[in-house]
mmCIF file of C-alpha atoms in Angstrom:
data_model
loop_
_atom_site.group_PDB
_atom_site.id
_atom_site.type_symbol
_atom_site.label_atom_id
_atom_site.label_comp_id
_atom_site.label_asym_id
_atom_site.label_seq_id
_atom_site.Cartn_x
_atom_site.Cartn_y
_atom_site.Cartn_z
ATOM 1 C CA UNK A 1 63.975 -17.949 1.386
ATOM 2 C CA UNK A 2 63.331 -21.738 0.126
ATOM 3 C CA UNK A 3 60.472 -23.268 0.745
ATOM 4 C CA UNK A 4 62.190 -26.009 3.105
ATOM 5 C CA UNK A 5 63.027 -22.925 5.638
ATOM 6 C CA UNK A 6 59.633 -21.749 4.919
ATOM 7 C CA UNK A 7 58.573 -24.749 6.378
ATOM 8 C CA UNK A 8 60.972 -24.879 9.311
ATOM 9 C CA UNK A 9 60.047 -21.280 9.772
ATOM 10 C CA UNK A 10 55.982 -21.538 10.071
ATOM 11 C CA UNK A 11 56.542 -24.784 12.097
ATOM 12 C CA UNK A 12 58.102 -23.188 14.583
ATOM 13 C CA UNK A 13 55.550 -20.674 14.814
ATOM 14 C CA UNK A 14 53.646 -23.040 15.220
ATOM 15 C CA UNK A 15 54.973 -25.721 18.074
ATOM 16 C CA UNK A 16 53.549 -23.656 20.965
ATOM 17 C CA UNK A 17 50.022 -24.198 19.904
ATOM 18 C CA UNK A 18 49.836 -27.483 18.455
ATOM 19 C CA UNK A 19 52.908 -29.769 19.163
ATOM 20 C CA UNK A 20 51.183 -32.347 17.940
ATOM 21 C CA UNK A 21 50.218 -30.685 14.271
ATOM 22 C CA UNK A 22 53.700 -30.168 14.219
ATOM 23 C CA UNK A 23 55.255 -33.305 15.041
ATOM 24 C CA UNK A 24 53.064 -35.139 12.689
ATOM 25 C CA UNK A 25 54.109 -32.285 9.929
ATOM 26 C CA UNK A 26 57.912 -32.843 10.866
ATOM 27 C CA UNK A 27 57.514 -36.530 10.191
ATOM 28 C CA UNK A 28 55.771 -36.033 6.924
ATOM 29 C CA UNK A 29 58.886 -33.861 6.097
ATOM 30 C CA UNK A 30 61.179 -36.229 6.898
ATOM 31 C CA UNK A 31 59.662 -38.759 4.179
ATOM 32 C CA UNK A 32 59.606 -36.100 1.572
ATOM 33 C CA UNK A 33 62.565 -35.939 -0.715
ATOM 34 C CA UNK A 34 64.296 -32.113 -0.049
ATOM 35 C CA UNK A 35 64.695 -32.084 -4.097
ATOM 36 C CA UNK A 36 60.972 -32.219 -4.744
ATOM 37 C CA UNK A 37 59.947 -28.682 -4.699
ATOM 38 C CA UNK A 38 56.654 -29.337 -5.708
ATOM 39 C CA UNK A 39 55.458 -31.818 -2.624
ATOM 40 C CA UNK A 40 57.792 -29.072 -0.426
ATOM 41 C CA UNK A 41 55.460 -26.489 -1.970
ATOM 42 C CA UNK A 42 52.523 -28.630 -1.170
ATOM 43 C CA UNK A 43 53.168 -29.243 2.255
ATOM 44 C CA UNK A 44 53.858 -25.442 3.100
ATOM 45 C CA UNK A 45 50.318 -24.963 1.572
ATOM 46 C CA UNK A 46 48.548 -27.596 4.114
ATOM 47 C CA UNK A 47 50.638 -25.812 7.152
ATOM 48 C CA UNK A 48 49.641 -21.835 5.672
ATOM 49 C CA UNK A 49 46.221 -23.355 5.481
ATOM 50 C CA UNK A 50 46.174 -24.645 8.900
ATOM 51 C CA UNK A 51 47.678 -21.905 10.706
ATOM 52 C CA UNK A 52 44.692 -19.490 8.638
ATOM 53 C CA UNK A 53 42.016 -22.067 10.024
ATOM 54 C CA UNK A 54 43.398 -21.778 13.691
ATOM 55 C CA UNK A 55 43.651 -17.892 13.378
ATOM 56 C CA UNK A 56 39.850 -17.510 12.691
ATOM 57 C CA UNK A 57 38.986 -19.838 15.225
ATOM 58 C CA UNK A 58 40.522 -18.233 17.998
ATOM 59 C CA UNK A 59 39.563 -14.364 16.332
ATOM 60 C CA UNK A 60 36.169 -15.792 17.085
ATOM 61 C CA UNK A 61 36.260 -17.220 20.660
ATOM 62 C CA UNK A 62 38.030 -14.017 21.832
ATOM 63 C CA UNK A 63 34.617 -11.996 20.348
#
Protein backbone atom coordinates (compact mmCIF):
# COMPACT_ATOMS: atom_id res chain seq x y z
CA UNK A 1 0.00 0.00 0.00
CA UNK A 2 1.67 3.62 -0.69
CA UNK A 3 1.97 5.84 1.73
CA UNK A 4 -0.55 8.41 0.00
CA UNK A 5 -3.44 5.61 0.64
CA UNK A 6 -1.92 5.16 3.94
CA UNK A 7 -2.80 8.50 4.51
CA UNK A 8 -6.26 8.49 2.95
CA UNK A 9 -6.72 5.30 4.86
CA UNK A 10 -5.88 6.53 8.66
CA UNK A 11 -7.73 9.81 7.80
CA UNK A 12 -10.66 8.27 7.36
CA UNK A 13 -10.37 6.47 10.45
CA UNK A 14 -10.06 9.24 11.72
CA UNK A 15 -12.96 11.92 10.48
CA UNK A 16 -15.50 10.67 13.06
CA UNK A 17 -13.48 11.85 15.95
CA UNK A 18 -11.79 14.85 14.92
CA UNK A 19 -13.13 16.45 11.63
CA UNK A 20 -11.29 19.15 12.27
CA UNK A 21 -7.64 17.26 12.71
CA UNK A 22 -8.58 15.95 9.57
CA UNK A 23 -9.55 18.73 7.51
CA UNK A 24 -6.56 20.66 8.50
CA UNK A 25 -4.41 17.28 7.59
CA UNK A 26 -6.31 17.08 4.12
CA UNK A 27 -5.27 20.62 3.37
CA UNK A 28 -1.70 20.08 4.33
CA UNK A 29 -1.92 17.16 1.78
CA UNK A 30 -3.14 19.02 -0.78
CA UNK A 31 0.08 21.42 -0.69
CA UNK A 32 2.39 18.51 -0.58
CA UNK A 33 3.77 17.35 -3.87
CA UNK A 34 2.36 13.36 -4.33
CA UNK A 35 6.14 12.67 -5.68
CA UNK A 36 7.78 13.56 -2.40
CA UNK A 37 7.75 10.40 -0.51
CA UNK A 38 9.67 11.64 2.14
CA UNK A 39 7.22 14.75 3.37
CA UNK A 40 4.27 11.88 2.45
CA UNK A 41 6.19 9.71 4.92
CA UNK A 42 6.39 12.56 7.30
CA UNK A 43 2.97 13.49 7.38
CA UNK A 44 1.68 9.79 7.93
CA UNK A 45 4.08 9.92 10.98
CA UNK A 46 2.32 13.23 12.58
CA UNK A 47 -1.29 11.46 11.83
CA UNK A 48 0.09 7.65 13.43
CA UNK A 49 1.33 9.87 16.19
CA UNK A 50 -1.84 11.61 16.73
CA UNK A 51 -4.19 8.88 16.48
CA UNK A 52 -1.58 6.95 19.39
CA UNK A 53 -1.98 10.24 21.56
CA UNK A 54 -5.90 10.17 21.24
CA UNK A 55 -5.96 6.32 21.94
CA UNK A 56 -4.30 6.73 25.42
CA UNK A 57 -6.31 9.53 26.25
CA UNK A 58 -9.51 8.03 25.91
CA UNK A 59 -7.95 4.29 27.40
CA UNK A 60 -7.64 6.55 30.38
CA UNK A 61 -10.98 8.41 30.80
CA UNK A 62 -12.83 5.09 30.27
CA UNK A 63 -10.63 3.72 33.62
Amino acid sequence: MSTLAKIKEQLTLLELRNSKYVEKKRYELSAINLDDEEALSWLLGEILSYRVQTEKYRKGRRG
